[in-house]
Coordinates of C-alpha atoms in Angstrom, one line a residue:
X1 CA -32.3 -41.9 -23.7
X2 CA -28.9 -40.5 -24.4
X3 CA -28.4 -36.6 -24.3
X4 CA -26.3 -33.7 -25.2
X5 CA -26.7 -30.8 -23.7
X6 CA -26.1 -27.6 -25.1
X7 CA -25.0 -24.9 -22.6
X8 CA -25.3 -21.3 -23.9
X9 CA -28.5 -22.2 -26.4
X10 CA -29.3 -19.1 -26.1
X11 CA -26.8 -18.5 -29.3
X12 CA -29.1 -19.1 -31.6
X13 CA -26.6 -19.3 -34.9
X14 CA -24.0 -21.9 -33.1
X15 CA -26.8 -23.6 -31.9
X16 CA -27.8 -24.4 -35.7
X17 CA -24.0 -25.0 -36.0
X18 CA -23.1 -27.7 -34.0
X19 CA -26.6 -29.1 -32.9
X20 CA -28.0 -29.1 -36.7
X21 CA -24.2 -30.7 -37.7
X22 CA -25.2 -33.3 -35.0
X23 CA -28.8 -33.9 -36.6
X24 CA -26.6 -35.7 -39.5
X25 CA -25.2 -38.2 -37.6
X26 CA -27.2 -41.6 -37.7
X27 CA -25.5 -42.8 -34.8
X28 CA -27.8 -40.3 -32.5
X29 CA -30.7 -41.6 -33.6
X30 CA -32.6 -41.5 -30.4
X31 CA -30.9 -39.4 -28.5
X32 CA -32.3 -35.5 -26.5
X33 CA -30.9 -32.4 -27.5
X34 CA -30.8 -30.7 -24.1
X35 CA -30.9 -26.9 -24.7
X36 CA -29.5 -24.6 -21.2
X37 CA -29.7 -21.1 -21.6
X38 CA -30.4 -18.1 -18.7
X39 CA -32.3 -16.0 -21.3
X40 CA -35.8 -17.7 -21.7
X41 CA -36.5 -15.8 -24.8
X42 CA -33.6 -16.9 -27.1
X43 CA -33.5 -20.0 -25.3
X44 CA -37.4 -20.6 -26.8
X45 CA -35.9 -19.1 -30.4
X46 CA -33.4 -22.1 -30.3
X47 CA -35.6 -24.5 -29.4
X48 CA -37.9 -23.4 -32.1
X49 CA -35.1 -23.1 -34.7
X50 CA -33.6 -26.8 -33.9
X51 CA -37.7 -28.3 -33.9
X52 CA -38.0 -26.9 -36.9
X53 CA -34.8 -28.7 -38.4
X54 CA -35.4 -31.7 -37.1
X55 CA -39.5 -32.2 -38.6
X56 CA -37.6 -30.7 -41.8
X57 CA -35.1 -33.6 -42.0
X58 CA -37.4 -36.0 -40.5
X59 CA -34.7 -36.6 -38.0
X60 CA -35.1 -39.1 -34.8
X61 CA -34.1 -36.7 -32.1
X62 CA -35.9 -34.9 -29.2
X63 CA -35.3 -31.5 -28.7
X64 CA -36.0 -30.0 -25.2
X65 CA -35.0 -26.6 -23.5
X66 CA -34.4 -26.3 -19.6
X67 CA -33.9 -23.5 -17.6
X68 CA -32.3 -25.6 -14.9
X69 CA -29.5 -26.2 -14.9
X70 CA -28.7 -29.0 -13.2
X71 CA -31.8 -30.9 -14.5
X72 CA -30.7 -30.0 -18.2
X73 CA -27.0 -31.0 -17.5
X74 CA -28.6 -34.9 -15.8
X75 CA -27.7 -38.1 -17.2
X76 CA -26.1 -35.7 -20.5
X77 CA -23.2 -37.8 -22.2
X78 CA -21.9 -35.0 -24.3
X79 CA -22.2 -31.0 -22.9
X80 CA -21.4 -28.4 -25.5
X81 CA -20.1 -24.7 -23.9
X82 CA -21.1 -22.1 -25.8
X83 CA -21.4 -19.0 -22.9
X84 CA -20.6 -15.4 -22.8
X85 CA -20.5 -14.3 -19.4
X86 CA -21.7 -10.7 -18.8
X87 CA -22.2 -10.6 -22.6
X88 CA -21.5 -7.8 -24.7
X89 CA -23.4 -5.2 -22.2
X90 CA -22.1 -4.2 -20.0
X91 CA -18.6 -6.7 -20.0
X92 CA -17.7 -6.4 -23.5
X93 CA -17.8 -2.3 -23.3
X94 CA -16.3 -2.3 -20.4
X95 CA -13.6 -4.3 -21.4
X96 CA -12.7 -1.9 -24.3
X97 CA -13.8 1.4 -22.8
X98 CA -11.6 1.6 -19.4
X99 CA -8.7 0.5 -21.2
X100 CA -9.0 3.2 -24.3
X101 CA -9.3 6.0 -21.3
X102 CA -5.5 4.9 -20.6
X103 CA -4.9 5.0 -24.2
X104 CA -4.9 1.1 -24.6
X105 CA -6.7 0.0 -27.3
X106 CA -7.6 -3.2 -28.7
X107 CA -9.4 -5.8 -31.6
X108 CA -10.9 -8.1 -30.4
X109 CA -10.5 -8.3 -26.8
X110 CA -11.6 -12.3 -26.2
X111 CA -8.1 -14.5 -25.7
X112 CA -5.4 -12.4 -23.8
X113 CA -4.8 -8.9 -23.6
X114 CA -7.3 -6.8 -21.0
X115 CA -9.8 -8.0 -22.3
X116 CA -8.8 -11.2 -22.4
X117 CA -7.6 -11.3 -18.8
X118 CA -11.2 -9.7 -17.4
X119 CA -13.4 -12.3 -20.2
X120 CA -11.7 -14.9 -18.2
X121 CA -12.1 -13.6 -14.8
X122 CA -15.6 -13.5 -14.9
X123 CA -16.5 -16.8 -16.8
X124 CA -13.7 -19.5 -14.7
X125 CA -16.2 -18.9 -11.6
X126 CA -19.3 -19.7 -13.8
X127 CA -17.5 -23.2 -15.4
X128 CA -16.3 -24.4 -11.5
X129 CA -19.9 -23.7 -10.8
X130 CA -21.2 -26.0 -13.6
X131 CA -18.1 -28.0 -12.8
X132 CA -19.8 -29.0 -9.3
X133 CA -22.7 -29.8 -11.0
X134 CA -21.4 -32.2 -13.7
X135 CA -19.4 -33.7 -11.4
X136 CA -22.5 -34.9 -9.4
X137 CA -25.0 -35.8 -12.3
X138 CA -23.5 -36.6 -15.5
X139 CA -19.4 -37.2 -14.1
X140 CA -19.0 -39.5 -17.3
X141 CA -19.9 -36.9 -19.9
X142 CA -17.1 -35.3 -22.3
X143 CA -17.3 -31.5 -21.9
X144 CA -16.9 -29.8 -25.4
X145 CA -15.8 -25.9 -24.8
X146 CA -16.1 -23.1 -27.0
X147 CA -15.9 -20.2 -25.4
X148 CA -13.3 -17.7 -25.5
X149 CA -10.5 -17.0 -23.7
X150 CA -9.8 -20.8 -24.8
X151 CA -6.5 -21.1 -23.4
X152 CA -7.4 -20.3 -19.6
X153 CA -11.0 -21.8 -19.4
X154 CA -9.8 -25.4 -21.1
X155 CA -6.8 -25.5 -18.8
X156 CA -8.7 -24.3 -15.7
X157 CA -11.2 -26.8 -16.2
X158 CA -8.7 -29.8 -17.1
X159 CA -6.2 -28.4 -14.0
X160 CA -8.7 -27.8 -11.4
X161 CA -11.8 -29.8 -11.9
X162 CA -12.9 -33.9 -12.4
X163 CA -14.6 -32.6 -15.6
X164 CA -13.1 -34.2 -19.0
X165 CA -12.5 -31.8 -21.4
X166 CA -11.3 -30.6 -24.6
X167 CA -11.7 -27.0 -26.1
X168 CA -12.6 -26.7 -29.6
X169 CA -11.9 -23.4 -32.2
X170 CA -12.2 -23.0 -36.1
X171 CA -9.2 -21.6 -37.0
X172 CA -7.1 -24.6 -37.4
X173 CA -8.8 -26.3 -40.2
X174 CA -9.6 -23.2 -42.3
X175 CA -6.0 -21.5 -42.2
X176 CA -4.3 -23.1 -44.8
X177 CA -7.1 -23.1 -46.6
X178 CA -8.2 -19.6 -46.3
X179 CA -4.3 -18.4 -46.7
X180 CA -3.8 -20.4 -50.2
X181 CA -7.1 -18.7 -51.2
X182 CA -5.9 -15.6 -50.0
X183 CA -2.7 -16.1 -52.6
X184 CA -4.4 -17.7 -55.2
X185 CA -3.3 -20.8 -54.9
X186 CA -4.3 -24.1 -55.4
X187 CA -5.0 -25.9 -52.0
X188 CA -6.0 -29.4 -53.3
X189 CA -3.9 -32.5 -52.1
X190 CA -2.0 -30.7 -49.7
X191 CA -0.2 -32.0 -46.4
X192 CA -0.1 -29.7 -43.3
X193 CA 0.7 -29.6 -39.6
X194 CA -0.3 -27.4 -37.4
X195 CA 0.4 -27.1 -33.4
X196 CA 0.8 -24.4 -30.9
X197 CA -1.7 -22.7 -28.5
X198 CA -4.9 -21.8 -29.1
X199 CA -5.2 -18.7 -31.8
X200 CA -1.6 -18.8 -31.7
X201 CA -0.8 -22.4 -33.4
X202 CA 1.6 -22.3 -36.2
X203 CA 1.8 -23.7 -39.6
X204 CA 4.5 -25.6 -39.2
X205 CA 4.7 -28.0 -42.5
X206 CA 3.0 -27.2 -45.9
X207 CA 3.6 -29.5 -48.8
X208 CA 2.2 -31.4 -51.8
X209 CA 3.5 -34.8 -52.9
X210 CA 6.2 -33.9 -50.6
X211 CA 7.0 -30.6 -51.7
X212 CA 7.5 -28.1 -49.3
X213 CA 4.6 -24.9 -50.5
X214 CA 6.2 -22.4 -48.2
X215 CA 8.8 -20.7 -50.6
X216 CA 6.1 -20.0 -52.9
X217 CA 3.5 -19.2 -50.4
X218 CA 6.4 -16.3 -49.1
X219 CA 7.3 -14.9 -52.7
X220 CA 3.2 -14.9 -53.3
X221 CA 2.9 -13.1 -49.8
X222 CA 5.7 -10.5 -50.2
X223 CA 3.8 -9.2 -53.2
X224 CA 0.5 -9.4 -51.8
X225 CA 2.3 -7.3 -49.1
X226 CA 2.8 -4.2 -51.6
X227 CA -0.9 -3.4 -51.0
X228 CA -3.5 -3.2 -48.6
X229 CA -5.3 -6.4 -48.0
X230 CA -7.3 -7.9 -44.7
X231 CA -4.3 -10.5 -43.5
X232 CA -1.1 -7.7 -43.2
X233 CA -0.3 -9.0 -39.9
X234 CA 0.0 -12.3 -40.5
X235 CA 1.9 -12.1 -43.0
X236 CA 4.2 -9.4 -41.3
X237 CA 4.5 -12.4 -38.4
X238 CA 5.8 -15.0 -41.2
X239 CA 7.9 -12.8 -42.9
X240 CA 10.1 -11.7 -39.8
X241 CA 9.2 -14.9 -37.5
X242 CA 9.1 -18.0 -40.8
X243 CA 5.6 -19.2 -40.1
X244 CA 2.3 -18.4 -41.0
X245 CA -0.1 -18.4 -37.5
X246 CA -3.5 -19.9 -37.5
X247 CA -5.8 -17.3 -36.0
X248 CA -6.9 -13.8 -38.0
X249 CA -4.6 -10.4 -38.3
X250 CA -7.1 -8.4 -36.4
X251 CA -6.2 -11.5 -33.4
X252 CA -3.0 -11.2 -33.8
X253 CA -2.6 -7.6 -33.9
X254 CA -3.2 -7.4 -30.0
X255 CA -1.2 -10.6 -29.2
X256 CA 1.8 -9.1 -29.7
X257 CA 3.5 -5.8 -28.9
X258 CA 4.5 -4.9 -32.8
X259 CA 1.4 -2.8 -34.2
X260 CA -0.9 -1.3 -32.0
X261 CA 1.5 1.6 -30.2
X262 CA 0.7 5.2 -29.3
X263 CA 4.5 6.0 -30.0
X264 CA 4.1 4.8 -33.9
X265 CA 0.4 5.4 -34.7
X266 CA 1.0 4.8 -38.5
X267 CA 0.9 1.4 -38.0
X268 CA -2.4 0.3 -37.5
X269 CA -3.4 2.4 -41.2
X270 CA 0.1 0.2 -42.5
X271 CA -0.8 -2.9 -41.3
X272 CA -4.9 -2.6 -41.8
X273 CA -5.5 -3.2 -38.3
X274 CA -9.3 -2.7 -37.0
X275 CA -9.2 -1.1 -33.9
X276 CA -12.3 -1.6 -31.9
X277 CA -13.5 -4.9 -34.3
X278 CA -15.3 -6.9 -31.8
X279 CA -17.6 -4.1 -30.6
X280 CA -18.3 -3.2 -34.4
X281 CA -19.3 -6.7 -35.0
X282 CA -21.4 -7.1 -32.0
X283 CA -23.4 -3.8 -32.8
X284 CA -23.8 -5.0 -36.3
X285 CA -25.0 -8.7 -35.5
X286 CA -27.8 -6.9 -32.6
X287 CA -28.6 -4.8 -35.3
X288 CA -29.1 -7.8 -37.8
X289 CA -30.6 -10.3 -35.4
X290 CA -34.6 -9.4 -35.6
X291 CA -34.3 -10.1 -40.0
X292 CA -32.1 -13.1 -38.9
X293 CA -34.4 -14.2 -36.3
X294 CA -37.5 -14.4 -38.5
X295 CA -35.4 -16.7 -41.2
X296 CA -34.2 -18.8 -38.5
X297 CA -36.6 -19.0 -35.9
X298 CA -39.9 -19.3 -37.3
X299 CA -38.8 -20.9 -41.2
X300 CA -40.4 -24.1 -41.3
X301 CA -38.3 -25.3 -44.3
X302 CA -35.2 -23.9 -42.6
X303 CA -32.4 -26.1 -43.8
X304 CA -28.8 -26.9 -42.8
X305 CA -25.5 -28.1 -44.4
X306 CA -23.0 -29.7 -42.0
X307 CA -20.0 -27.3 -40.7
X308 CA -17.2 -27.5 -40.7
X309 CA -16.8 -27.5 -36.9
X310 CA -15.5 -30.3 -34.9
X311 CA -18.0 -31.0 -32.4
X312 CA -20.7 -33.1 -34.0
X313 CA -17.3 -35.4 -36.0
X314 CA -16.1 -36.3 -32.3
X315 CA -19.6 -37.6 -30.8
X316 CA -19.9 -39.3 -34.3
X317 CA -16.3 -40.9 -33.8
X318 CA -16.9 -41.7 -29.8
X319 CA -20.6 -43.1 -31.1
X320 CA -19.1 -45.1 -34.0
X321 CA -16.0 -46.3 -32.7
X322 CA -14.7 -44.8 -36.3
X323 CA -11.1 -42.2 -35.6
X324 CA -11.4 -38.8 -36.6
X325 CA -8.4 -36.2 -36.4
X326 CA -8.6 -33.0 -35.1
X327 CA -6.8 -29.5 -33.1
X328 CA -7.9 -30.4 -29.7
X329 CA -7.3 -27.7 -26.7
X330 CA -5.5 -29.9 -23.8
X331 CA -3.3 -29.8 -21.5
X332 CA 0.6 -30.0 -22.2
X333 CA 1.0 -33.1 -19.9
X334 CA 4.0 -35.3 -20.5
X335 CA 5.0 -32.3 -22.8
X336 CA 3.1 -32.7 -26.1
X337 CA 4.9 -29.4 -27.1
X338 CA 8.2 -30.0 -25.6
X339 CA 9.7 -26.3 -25.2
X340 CA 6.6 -24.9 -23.3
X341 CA 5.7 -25.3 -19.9
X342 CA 3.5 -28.8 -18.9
X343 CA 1.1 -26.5 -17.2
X344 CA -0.1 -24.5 -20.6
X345 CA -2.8 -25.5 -22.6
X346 CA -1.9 -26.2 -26.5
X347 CA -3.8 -27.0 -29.2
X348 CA -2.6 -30.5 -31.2
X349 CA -3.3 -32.4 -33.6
X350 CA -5.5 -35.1 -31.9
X351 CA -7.6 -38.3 -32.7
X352 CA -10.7 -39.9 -31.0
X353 CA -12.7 -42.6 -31.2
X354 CA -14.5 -44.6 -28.3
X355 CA -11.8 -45.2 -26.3
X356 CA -11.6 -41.2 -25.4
X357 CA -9.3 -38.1 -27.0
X358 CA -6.0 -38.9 -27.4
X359 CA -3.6 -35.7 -28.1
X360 CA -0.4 -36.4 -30.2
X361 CA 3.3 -36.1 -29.6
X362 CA 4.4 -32.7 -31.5
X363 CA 8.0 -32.0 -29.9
X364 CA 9.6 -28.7 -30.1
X365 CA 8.2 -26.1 -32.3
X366 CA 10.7 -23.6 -33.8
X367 CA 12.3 -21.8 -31.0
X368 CA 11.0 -18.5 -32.0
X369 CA 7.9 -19.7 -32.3
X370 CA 7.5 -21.3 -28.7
X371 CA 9.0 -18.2 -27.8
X372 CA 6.3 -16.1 -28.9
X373 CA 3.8 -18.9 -27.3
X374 CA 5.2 -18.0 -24.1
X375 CA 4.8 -14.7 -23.8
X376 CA 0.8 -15.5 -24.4
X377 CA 1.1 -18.9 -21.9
X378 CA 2.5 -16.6 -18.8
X379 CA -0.8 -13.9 -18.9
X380 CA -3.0 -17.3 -19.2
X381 CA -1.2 -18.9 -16.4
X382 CA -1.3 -15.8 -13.9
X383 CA -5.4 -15.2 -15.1
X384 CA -5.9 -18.8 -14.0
X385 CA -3.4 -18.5 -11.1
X386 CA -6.0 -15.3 -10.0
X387 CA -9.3 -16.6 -10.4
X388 CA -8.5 -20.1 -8.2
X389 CA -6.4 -17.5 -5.7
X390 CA -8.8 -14.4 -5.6
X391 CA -5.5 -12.7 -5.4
X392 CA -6.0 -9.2 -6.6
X393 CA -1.6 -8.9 -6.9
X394 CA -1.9 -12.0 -9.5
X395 CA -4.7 -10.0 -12.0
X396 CA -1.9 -7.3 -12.0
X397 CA 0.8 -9.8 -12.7
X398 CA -1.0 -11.3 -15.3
X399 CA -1.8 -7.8 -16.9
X400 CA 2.2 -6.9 -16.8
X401 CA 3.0 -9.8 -18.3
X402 CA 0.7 -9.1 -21.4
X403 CA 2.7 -8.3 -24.4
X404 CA 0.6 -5.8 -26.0
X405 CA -0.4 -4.2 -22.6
X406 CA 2.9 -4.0 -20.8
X407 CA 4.6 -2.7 -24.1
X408 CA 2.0 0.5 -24.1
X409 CA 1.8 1.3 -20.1
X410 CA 3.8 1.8 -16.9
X411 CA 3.1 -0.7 -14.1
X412 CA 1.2 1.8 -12.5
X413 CA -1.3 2.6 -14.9
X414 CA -1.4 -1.7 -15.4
X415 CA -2.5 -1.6 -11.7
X416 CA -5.2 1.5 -11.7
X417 CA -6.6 0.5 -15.1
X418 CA -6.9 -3.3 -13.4
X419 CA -8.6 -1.3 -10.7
X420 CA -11.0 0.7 -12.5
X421 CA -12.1 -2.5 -14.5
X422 CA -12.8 -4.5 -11.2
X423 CA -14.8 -1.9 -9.9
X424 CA -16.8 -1.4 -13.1
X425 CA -17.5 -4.8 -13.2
X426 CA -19.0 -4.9 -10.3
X427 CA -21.1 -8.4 -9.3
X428 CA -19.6 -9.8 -12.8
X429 CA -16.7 -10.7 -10.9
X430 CA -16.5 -12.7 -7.7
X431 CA -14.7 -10.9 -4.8
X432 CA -10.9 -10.7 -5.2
X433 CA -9.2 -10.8 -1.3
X434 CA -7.4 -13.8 -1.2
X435 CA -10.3 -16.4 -0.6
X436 CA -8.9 -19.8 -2.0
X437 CA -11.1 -21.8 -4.7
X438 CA -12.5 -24.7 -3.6
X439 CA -11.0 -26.9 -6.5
X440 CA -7.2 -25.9 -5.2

């Protein structure tokens, strides 16, 4: 019997996402739906939920929940990643809290910045660790990740492990979308292409019929600009950089060091920028969860419509021998993205089918666009660069490299705030004195 597992099942609401998409596909007819989670509980929720999908659809599939790892990762041909390490208490508060105390605040917290930085600290360990494991009893099986900080875990696992694999976001294919919505207009028929790094990709070409969009979609987004709406920054970004950017304004806001300063405090009410987001939405999805959790978890005639996520279209494509396109999260080998570094991790256009993922030529990007891509790609490169070392110095490094963090603080606040957050992390985080990686 073929399997995919799914590590992180726990997550009951991406569980229905990708694993209820994957119910649609006729091609895994037969095969087990692994479920890995550390939290019995919502693991048993999950496997509830996806049971109860699968006698709803009458669908051919076994479902099965494992609270070892290593047996629930044996003999799987696909593994989905779906874990948050040290989840939102204590590691999320903690990432927001230490740096507000030195007046650094932040969104979202979950692909560079501080928070960023420390999200990928504590979860690199945790994917060697499953790396060892996959390497051993499934060393065949495409690894599909989808946790956040995308950039550093996808190119620590590609760099640094035997594993094969390819990170996966949504942003890509609803941001034209969502930004022609945004303006009112009509997104039907139209051409795009998108490349960059992850949460940081660029739309690059827009047209219809051959028509280049993006003089209209300016003049629509200069007048949107005249009053407060949800997407200020972005549109800021394309007005003084030419490009719209694929990931959110609240994102964005804390990749770069233009709108969330203590000097100029009037521009996060100017710009609409959520200070603090990620907390408020964690607090507001525990406080929805039990209501959620009834619907979901115990609704016999719970039903699903496929997503629009990319994860159940590539196991159809590698099942089915049938191509699909998608933004893939690889490595910049051979220099898919010419004018940023071989070692980053950018997200493509790709295409798949049996023979494997195969990432497409792209060539330069804009030069002010790579250049902004780069001042993300050196933090991701020194976080990676610190959890294979254990070098405390290169967590520093990687910190004072940050746009948004080294725009706001002096080195030696970078350095005691890095401090404060190690030691409030505590066991999270695996001993940083220099002790060498075993994948180096």
């Amino acid at each position: 019997m073929s399997k995919i597992t799914f590590i992180g099942a726990g997550s009951t609401v991406f569980a229905k996402n990708i694993l209820g998409d994957c119910m649609f596909v006729p091609a895994l007819a037969g095969f087990e739906f692994a479920l890995y989670d550390i939290d019995a509980e919502r693991l048993r929720d999950s496997e509830n939920m996806l049971n109860n999908l699968k006698e709803n659809y009458k669908v051919n599939i076994t479902v099965k929940a494992y609270l070892n790892r290593r047996e629930a990762l044996t003999g799987a041909k696909y593994l989905i990643n779906a874990i948050q390490v040290g989840g939102y208490k204590p590691s999320t508060v903690i990432d927001f809290e230490i740096p507000k105390k030195y007046g650094l605040r932040q969104t979202i917290g979950d692909t560079v910045g501080i928070g960023g930085i420390f999200r990928s600290l504590r979860t690199i360990p945790v994917l060697f660790d499953f790396a060892k494991d996959i390497e051993e009893v499934c060393p065949d099986a495409l690894f599909l990740n989808y946790t956040n900080p995308m950039a550093t875990l996808t190119g620590a696992m590609l760099r640094y492990t035997n594993v094969k694999t390819v990170g996966l976001c949504h942003s890509v294919q609803v941001c034209t979308k969502d930004l022609f919505d945004s303006l009112g207009m009509d997104h039907e028929g139209i051409e795009e292409k998108i490349a960059g790094i992850n949460h940081m990709a660029w739309l690059l070409e827009v047209k219809r019929d051959g028509q280049d969009l993006y003089p209209e979609i300016k003049r629509l987004a200069k007048e949107k600009q005249k009053t407060k709406h949800h997407d200020m920054v972005r549109f800021e970004l394309m007005d003084k950089f030419g490009y719209y950017i694929t990931e959110s304004s609240e994102h964005n806001a804390e990749y770069h060091p233009y709108f969330i300063k203590h000097k100029y405090p009037n521009l996060v009410d100017q710009f609409n920028i959520p200070l603090d987001e990620y907390p408020r939405r964690c607090e507001e999805q525990i406080s929805n969860w039990e209501s959620m959790r009834e619907e979901m978890v115990n609704n016999s005639q719970l039903t699903h419509t496929r997503s629009h996520e990319y994860g159940s279209r590539i196991i159809e494509a590698m099942e089915t021998n049938v191509p699909f396109k998608f933004a893939g999260n690889v490595l910049n080998t051979g220099g898919l993205i010419s004018n940023l570094p071989t070692k980053a991790c950018v997200e493509v256009p790709c295409v798949v089918d049996r023979s494997g993922i195969m990432p497409t030529y792209v060539g330069d990007l804009p030069e002010q666009l790579a250049a902004l891509n780069r001042t993300n790609i050196n933090t991701q490169l020194l976080t990676i660069e610190a959890a294979v070392t254990r070098k405390r110095e290169h967590i520093y490094q990687a910190a004072m490299l940050d746009p948004h963090t080294n725009a706001e603080l002096s080195m030696d606040d970078i350095i005691r705030m890095c401090d404060d957050l190690i030691e409030a992390h505590g066991e999270w985080l695996p001993d940083f004195t220099g002790k060498v990686n075993q994948y180096v």
